[in-house]
mmCIF file of C-alpha atoms (C1' of nucleotides) in Angstrom:
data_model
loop_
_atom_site.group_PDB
_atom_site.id
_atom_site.type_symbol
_atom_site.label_atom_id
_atom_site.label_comp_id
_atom_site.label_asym_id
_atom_site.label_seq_id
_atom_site.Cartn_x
_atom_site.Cartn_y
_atom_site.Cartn_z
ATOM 1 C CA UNK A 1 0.000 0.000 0.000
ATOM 2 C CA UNK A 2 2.253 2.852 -1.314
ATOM 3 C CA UNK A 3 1.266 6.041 -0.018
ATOM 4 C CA UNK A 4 1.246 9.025 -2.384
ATOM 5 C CA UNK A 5 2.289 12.230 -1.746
ATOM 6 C CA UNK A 6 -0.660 14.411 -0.818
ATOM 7 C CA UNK A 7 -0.368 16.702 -3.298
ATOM 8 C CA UNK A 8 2.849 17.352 -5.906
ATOM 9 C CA UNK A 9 4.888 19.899 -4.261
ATOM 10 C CA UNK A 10 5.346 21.273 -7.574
ATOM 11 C CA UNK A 11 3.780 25.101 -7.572
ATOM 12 C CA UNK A 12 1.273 24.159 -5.003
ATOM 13 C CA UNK A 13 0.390 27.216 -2.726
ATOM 14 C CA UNK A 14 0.345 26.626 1.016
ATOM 15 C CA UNK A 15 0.301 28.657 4.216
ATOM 16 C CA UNK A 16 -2.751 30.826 5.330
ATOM 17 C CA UNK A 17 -5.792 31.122 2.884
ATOM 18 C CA UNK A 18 -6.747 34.279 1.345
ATOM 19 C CA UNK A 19 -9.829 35.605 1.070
ATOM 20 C CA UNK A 20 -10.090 35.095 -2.861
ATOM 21 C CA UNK A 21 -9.067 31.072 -1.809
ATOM 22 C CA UNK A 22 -11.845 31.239 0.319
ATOM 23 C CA UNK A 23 -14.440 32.806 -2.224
ATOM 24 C CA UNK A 24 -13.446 30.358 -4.683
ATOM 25 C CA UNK A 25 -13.691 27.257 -2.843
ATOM 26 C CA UNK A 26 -17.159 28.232 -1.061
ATOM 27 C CA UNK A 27 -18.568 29.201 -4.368
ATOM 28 C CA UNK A 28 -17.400 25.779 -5.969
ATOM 29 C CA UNK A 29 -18.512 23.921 -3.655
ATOM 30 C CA UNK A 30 -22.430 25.688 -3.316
ATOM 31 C CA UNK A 31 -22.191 24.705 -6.720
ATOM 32 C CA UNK A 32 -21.219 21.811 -7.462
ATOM 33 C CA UNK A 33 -20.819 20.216 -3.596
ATOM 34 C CA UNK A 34 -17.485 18.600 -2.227
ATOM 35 C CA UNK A 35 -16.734 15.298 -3.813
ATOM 36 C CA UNK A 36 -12.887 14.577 -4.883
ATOM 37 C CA UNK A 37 -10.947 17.008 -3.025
ATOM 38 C CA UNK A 38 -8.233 16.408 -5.883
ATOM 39 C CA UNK A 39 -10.134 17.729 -8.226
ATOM 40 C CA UNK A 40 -12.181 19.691 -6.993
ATOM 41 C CA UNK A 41 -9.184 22.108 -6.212
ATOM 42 C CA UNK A 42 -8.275 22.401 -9.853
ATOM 43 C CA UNK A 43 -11.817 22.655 -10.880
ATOM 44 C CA UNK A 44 -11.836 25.842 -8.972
ATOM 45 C CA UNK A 45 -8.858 27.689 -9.455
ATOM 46 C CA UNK A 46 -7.288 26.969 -6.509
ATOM 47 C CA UNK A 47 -3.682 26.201 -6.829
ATOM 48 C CA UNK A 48 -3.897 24.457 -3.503
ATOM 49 C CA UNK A 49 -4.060 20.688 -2.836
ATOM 50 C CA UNK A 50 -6.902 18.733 -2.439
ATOM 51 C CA UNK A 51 -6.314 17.701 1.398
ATOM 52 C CA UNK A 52 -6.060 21.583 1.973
ATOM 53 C CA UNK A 53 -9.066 22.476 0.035
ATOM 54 C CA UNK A 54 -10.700 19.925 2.528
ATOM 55 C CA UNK A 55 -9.356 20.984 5.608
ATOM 56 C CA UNK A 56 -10.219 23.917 4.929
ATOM 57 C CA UNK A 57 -13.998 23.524 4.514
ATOM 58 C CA UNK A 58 -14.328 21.289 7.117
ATOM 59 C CA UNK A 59 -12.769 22.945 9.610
ATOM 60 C CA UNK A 60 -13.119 26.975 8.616
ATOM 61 C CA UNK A 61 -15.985 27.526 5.439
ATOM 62 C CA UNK A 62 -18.383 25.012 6.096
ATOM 63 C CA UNK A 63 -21.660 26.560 6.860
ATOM 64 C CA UNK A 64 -22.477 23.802 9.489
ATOM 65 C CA UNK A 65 -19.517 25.216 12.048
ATOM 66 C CA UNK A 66 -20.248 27.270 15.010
ATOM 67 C CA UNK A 67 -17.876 29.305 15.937
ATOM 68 C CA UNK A 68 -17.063 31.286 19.317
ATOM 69 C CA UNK A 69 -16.475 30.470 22.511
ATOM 70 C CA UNK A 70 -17.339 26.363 24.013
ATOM 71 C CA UNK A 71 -19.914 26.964 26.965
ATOM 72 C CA UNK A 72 -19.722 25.469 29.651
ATOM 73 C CA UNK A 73 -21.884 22.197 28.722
ATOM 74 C CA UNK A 74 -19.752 22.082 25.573
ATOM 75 C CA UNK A 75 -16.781 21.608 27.953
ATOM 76 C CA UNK A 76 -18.309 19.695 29.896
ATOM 77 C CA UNK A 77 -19.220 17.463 27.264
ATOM 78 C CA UNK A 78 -15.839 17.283 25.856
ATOM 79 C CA UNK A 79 -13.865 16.455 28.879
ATOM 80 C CA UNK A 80 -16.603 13.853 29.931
ATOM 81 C CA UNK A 81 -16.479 11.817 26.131
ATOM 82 C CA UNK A 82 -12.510 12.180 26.610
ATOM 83 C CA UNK A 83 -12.478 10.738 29.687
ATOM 84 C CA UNK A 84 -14.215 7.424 27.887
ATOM 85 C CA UNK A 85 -12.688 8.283 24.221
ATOM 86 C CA UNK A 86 -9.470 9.554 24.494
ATOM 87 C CA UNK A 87 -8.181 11.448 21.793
ATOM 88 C CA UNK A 88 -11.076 10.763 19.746
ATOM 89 C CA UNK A 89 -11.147 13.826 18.422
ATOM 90 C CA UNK A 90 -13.610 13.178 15.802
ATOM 91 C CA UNK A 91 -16.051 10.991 17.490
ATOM 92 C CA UNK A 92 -15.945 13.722 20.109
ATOM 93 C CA UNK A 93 -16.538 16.148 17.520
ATOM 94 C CA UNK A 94 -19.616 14.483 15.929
ATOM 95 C CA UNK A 95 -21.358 14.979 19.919
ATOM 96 C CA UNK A 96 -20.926 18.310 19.441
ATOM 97 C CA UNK A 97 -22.429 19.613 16.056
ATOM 98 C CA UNK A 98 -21.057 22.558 14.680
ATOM 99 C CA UNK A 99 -17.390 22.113 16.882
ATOM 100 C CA UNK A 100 -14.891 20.156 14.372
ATOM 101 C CA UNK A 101 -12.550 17.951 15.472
ATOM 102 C CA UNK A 102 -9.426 20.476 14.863
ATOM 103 C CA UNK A 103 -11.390 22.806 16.951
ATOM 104 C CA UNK A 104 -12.292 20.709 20.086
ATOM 105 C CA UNK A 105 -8.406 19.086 19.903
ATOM 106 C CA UNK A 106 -7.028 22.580 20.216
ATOM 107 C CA UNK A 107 -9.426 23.324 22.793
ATOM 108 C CA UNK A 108 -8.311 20.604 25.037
ATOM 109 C CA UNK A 109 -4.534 21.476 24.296
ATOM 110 C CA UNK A 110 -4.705 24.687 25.104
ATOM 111 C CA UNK A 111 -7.215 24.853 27.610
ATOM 112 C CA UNK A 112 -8.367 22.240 29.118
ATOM 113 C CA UNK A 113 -5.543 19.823 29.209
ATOM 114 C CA UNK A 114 -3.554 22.527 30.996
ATOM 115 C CA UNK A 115 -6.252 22.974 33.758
ATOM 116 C CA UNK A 116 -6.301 19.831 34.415
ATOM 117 C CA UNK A 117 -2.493 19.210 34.664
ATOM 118 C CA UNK A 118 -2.716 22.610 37.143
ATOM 119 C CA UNK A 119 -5.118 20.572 38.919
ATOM 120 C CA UNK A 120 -2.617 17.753 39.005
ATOM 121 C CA UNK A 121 -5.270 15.437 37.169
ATOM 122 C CA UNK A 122 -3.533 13.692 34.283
ATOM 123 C CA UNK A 123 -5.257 14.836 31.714
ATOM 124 C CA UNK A 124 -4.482 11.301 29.869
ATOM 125 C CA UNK A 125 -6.271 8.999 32.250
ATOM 126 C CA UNK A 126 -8.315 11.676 33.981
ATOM 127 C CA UNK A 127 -7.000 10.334 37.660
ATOM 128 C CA UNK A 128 -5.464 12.594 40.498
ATOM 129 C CA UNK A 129 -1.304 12.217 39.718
ATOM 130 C CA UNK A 130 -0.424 10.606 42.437
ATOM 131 C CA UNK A 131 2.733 12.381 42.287
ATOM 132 C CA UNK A 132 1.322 15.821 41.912
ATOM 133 C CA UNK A 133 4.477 18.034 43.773
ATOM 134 C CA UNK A 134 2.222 20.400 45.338
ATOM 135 C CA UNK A 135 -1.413 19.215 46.236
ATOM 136 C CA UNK A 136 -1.773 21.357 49.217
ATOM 137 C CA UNK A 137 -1.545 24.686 47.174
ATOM 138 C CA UNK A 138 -4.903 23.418 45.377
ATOM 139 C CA UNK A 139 -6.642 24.224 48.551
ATOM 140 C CA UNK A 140 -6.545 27.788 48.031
ATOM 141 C CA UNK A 141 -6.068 28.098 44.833
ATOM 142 C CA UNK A 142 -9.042 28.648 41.946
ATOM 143 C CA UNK A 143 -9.457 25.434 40.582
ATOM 144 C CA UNK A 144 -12.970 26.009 39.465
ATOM 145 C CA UNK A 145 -13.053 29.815 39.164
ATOM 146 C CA UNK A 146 -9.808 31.411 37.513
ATOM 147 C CA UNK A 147 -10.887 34.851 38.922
ATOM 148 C CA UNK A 148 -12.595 33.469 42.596
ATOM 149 C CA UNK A 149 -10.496 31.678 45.043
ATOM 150 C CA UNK A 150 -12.821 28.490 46.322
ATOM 151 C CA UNK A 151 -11.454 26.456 49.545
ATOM 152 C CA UNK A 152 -11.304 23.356 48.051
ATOM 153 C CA UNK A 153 -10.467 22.073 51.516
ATOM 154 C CA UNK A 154 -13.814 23.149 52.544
ATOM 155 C CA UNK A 155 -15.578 21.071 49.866
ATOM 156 C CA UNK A 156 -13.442 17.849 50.395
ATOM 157 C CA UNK A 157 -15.297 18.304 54.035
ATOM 158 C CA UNK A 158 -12.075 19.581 56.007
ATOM 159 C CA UNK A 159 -10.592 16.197 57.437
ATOM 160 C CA UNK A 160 -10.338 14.558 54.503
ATOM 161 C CA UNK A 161 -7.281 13.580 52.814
ATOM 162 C CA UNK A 162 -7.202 15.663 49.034
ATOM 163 C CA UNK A 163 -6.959 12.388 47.479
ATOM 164 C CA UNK A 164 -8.369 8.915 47.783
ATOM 165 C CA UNK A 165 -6.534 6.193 46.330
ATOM 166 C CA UNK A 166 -9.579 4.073 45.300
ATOM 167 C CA UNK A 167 -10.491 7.094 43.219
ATOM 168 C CA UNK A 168 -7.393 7.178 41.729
ATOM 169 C CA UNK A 169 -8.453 4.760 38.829
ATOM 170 C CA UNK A 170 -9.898 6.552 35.741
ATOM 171 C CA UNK A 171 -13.829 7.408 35.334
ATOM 172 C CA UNK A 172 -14.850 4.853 32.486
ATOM 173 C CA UNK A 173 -18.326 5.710 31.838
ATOM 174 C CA UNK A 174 -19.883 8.708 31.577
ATOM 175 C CA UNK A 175 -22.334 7.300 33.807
ATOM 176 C CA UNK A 176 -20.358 8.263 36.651
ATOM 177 C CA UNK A 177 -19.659 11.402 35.164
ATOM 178 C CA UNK A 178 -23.309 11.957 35.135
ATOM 179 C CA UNK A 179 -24.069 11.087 38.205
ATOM 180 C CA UNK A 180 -21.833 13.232 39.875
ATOM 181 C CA UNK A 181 -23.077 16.503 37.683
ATOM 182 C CA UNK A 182 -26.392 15.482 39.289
ATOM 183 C CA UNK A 183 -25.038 15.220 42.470
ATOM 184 C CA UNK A 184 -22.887 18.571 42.066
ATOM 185 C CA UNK A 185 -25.300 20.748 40.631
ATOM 186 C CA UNK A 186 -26.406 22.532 43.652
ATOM 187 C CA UNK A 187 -22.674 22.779 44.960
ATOM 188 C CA UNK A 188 -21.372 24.093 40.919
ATOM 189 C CA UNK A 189 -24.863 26.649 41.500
ATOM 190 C CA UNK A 190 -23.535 27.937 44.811
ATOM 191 C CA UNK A 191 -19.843 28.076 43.373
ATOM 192 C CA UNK A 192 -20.821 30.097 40.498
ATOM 193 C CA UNK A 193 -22.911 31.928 42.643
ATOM 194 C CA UNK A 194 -20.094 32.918 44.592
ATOM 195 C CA UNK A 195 -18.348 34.348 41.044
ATOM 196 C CA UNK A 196 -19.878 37.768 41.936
ATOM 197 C CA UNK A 197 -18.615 37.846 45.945
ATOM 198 C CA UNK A 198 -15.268 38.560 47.240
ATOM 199 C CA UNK A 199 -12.850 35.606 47.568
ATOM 200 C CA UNK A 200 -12.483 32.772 49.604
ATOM 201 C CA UNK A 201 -15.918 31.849 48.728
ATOM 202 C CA UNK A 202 -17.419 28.485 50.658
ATOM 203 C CA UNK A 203 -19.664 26.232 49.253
ATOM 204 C CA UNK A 204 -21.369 22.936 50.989
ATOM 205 C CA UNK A 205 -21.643 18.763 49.866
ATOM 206 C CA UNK A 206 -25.180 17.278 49.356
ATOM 207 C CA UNK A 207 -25.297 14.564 52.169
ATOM 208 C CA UNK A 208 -22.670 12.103 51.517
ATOM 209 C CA UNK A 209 -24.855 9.223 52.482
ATOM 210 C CA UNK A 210 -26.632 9.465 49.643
ATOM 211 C CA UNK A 211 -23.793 9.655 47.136
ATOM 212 C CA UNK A 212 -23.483 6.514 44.606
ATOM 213 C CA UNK A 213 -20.857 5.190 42.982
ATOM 214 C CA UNK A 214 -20.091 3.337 40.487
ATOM 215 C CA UNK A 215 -20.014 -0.413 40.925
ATOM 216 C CA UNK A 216 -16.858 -1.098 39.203
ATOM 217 C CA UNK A 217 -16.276 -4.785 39.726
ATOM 218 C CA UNK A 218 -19.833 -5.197 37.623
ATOM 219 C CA UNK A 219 -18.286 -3.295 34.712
ATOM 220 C CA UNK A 220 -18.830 -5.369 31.425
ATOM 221 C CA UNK A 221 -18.419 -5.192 27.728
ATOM 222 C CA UNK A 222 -21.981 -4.131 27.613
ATOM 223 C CA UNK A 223 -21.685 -0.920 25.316
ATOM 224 C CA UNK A 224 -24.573 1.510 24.484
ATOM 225 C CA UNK A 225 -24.803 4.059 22.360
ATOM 226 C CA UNK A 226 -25.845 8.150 23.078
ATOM 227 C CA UNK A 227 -24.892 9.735 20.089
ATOM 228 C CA UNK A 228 -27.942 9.450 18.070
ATOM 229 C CA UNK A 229 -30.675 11.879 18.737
ATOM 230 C CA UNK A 230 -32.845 8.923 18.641
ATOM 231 C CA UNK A 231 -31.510 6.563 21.089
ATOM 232 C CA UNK A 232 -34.047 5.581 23.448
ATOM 233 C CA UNK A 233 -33.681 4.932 26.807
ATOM 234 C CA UNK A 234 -34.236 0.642 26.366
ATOM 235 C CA UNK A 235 -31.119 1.098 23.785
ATOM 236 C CA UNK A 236 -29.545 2.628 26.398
ATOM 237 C CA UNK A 237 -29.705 -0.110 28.431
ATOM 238 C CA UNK A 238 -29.772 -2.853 26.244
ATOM 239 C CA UNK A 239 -27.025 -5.419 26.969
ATOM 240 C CA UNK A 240 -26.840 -5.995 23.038
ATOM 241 C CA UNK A 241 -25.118 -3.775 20.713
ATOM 242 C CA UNK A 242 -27.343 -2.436 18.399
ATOM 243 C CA UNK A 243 -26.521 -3.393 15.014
ATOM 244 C CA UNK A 244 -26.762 -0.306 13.520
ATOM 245 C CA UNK A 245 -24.138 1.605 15.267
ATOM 246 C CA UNK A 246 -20.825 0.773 13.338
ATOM 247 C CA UNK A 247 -19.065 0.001 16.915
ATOM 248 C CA UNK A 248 -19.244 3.582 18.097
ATOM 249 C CA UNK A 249 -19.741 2.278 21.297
ATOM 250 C CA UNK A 250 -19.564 3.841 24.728
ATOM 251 C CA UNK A 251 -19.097 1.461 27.967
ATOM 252 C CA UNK A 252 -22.180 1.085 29.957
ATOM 253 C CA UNK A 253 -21.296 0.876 33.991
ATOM 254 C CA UNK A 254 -23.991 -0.057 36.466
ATOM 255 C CA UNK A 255 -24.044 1.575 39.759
ATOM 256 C CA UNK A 256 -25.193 0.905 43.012
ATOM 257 C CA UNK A 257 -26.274 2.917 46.445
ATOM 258 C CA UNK A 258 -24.584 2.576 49.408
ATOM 259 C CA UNK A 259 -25.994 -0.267 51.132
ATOM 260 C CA UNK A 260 -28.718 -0.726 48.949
ATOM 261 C CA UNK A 261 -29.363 -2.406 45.872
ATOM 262 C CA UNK A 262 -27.986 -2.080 42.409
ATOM 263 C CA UNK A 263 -29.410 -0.008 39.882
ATOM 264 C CA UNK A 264 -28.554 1.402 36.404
ATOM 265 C CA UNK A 265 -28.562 4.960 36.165
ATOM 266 C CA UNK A 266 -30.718 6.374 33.562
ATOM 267 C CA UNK A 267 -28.707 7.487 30.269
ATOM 268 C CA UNK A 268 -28.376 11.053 29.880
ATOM 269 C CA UNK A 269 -30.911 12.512 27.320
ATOM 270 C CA UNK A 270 -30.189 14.160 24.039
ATOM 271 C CA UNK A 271 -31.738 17.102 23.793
ATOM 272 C CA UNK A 272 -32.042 18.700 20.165
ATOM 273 C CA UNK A 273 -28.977 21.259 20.740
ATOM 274 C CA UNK A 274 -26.760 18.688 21.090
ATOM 275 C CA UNK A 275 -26.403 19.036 24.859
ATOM 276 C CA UNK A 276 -26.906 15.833 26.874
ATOM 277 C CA UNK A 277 -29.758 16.642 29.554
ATOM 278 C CA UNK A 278 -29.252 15.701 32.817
ATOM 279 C CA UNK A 279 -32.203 13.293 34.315
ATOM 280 C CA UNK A 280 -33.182 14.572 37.759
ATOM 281 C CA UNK A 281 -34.322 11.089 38.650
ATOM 282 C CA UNK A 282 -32.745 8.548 41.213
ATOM 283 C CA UNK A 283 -33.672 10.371 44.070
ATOM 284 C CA UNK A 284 -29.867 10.849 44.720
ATOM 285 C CA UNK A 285 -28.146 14.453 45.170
ATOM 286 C CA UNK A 286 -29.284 16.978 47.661
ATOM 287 C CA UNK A 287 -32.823 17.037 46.099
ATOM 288 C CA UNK A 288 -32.805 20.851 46.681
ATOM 289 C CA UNK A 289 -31.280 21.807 42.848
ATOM 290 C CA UNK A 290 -31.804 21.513 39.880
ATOM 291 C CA UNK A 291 -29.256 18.893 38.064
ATOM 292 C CA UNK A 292 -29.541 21.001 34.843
ATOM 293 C CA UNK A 293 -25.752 22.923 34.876
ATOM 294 C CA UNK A 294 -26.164 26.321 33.925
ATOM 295 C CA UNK A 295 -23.784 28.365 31.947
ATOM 296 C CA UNK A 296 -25.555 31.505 33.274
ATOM 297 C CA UNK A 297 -23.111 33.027 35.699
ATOM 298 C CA UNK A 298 -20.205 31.004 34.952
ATOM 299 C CA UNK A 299 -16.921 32.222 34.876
ATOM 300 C CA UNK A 300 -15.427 32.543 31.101
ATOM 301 C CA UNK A 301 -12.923 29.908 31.399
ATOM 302 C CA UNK A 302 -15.196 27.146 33.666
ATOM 303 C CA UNK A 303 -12.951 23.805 34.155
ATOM 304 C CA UNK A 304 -14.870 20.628 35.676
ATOM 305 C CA UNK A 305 -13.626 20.560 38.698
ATOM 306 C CA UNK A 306 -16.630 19.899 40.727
ATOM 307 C CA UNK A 307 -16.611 16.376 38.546
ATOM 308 C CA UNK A 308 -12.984 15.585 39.733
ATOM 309 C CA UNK A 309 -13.179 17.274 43.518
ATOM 310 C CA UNK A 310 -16.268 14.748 43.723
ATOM 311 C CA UNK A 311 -14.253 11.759 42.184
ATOM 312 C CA UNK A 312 -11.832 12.206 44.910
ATOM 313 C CA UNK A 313 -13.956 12.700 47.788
ATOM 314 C CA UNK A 314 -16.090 9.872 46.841
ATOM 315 C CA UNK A 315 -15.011 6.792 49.630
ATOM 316 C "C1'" DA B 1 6.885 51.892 25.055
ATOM 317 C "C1'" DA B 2 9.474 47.904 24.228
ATOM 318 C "C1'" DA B 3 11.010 43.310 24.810
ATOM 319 C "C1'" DG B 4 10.188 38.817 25.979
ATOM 320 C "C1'" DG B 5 7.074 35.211 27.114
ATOM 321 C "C1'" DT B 6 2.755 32.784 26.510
ATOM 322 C "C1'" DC B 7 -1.372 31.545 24.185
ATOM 323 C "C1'" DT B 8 -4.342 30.525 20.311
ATOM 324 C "C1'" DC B 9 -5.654 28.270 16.360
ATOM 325 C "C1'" DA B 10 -5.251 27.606 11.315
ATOM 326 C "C1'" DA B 11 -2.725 24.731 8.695
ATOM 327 C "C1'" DC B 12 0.510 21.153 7.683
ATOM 328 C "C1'" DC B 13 2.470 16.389 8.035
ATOM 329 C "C1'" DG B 14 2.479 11.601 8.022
ATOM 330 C "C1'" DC B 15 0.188 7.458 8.870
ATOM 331 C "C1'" DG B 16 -3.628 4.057 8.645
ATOM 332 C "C1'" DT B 17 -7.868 3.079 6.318
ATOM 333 C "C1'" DT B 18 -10.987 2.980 2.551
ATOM 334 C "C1'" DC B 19 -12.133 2.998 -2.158
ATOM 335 C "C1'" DG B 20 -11.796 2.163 -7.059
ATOM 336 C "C1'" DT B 21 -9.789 -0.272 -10.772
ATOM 337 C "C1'" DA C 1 -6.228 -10.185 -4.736
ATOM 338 C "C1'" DA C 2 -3.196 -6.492 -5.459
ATOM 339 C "C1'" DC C 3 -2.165 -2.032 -6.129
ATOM 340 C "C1'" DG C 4 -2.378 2.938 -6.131
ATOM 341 C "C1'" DA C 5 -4.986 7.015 -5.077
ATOM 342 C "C1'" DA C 6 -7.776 9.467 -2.027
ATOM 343 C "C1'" DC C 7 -9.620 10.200 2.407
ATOM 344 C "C1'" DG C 8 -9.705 10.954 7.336
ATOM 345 C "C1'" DC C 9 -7.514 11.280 11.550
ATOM 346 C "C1'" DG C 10 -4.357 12.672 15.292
ATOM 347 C "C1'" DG C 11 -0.065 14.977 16.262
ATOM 348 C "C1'" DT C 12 2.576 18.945 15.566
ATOM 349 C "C1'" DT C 13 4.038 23.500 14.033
ATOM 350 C "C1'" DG C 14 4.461 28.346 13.653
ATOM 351 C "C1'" DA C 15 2.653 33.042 12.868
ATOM 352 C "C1'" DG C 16 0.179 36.387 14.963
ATOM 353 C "C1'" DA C 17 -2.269 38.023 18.992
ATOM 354 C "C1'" DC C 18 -2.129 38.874 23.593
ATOM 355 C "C1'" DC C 19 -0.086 39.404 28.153
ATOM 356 C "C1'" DT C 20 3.478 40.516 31.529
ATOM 357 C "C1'" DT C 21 7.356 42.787 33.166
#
DNA sequence: AAAGGTCTCAACCGCGTTCGT
DNA sequence: AACGAACGCGGTTGAGACCTT
């Protein structure tokens, strides 16, 4: 299987795109759509290559894109499928319509990843680094809120060592990852509530007893799929793979309570912008919030934190 | 105001996969 | 089945913007 050059070097233009490129290429393309990239970029003019010409709609012309800022479910999103996905850029990408997969990958590098190595939470596996040199400056410093110093020794409940070794393994599902939104949304309310008053600002723990976790040892190959818009809750939790889902497969966990029996955790819905929904179901959490995170009064740079701080309080 | 450092993100590179002949 | 071309993906780069001193 020889690989080709992508394109002859010979007289091909590269670097940044002009405007004219860019007028050229969109009107091609609303004419006669995007088939062989090849030729397609000598059909229009463009002394480029095909793989830029692609590029280049994909991730910059293309109509479909949103562009600005990622909000805070957008993030939230992202770090949550990379925690089960890895560097799946592109399957993260098509969760988030209108983000490409260029986009969301410098996002991570040059946001998010670097938050969460701050927070000395390998960004790779998504578990505390054990070695982090310098946990106990995390107590006072702004983990969640660049701008708002939280005491994150106050929400790990004081005595409480920062980290817990059984919660050093990596979140595999974002079934946990779930679960803990719903159990964090009144505590992320209060902390972004607290992005309008003076630092240190203090926030309080739903009642640990009713915190679940995820029932590790009963992790299977049972994978499920969230992606589609369509995916009902019985695929959800349907043991079989459905067949029509190309092995785009996300691990299913089960959970249980403490000291009670198991249960499976409803799937997050899809709501039509693209945004999983939280379920307020269960009966778990502090019952006094809403588990729907909002992006209202959130500082501009949010980072998860409330999803990790939880991981490593959790016993 | 200037210099140096850091950050952002568009674009490129190279590899594995898929497709067409 | 074999081969070459094209596609798609993830990693990386580097220019320009922005920030700090």
């Amino acid at each position: 299987m020889g690989r080709a050059p992508c394109c002859e070097k010979n007289g091909l233009k590269k670097g940044p795109w002009t405007q004219e490129e860019d007028q050229k290429l969109i009107e091609y393309i609303q004419k006669n759509g995007c088939g062989n990239w090849r030729t397609l970029a000598k059909n229009a003019g463009l002394q480029r290559c095909g793989k830029s010409c692609r590029l280049r709609w994909i991730n910059y012309l293309s109509p479909d894109i949103k562009r600005g800022r990622f909000s805070f479910e957008e993030e939230q999103t992202i770090i949550q499928l990379h925690s089960v996905l890895g560097n799946k850029w592109s399957m993260i990408a098509a969760r988030l319509p209108g983000r490409t997969d260029n986009e969301i990958k410098n996002y991570w590098n040059t946001s998010i990843r670097k938050r969460l190595l701050r927070m000395g939470i390998d960004p790779v596996t998504h578990s505390p680094q054990l070695d982090f040199p310098d946990l106990s400056s995390i107590s006072t410093s702004s983990i969640y809120n660049p701008y708002h110093e939280i005491n994150l020794s106050r929400l790990l409940g004081g005595q409480q060592p920062l980290l817990n070794p059984e919660f050093s393994r990596p979140a595999t599902s974002l079934d946990n990852c779930y679960q803990v939104q719903n159990q964090l949304a009144p505590v992320v309310q209060e902390i972004s509530n607290c992005s309008t008053l003076a630092s240190p600002c203090y926030v309080t723990f739903p009642d640990e007893a009713q915190v679940m976790e995820p029932n590790l040892d009963q992790f299977s190959a049972n994978f499920t799929n969230f992606s589609s818009p369509s995916c009902q809750l019985n695929e959800w939790q349907s043991n079989e793979m459905p067949a029509n889902l190309g092995g785009d497969y996300l691990p299913q966990l089960e959970y249980s309570y403490h000291g009670s029996e198991q249960s499976i955790i409803d799937p997050p819905l899809y709501d039509e912008n693209s945004n999983f929904q939280l379920h307020n179901g269960n009966g778990f959490g502090s019952g006094s919030g809403s588990p729907t995170l909002s992006t209202t009064s959130l500082s501009p740079t949010p980072l998860n934190s409330d999803f990790y701080v939880h991981r490593w309080q959790q016993k």
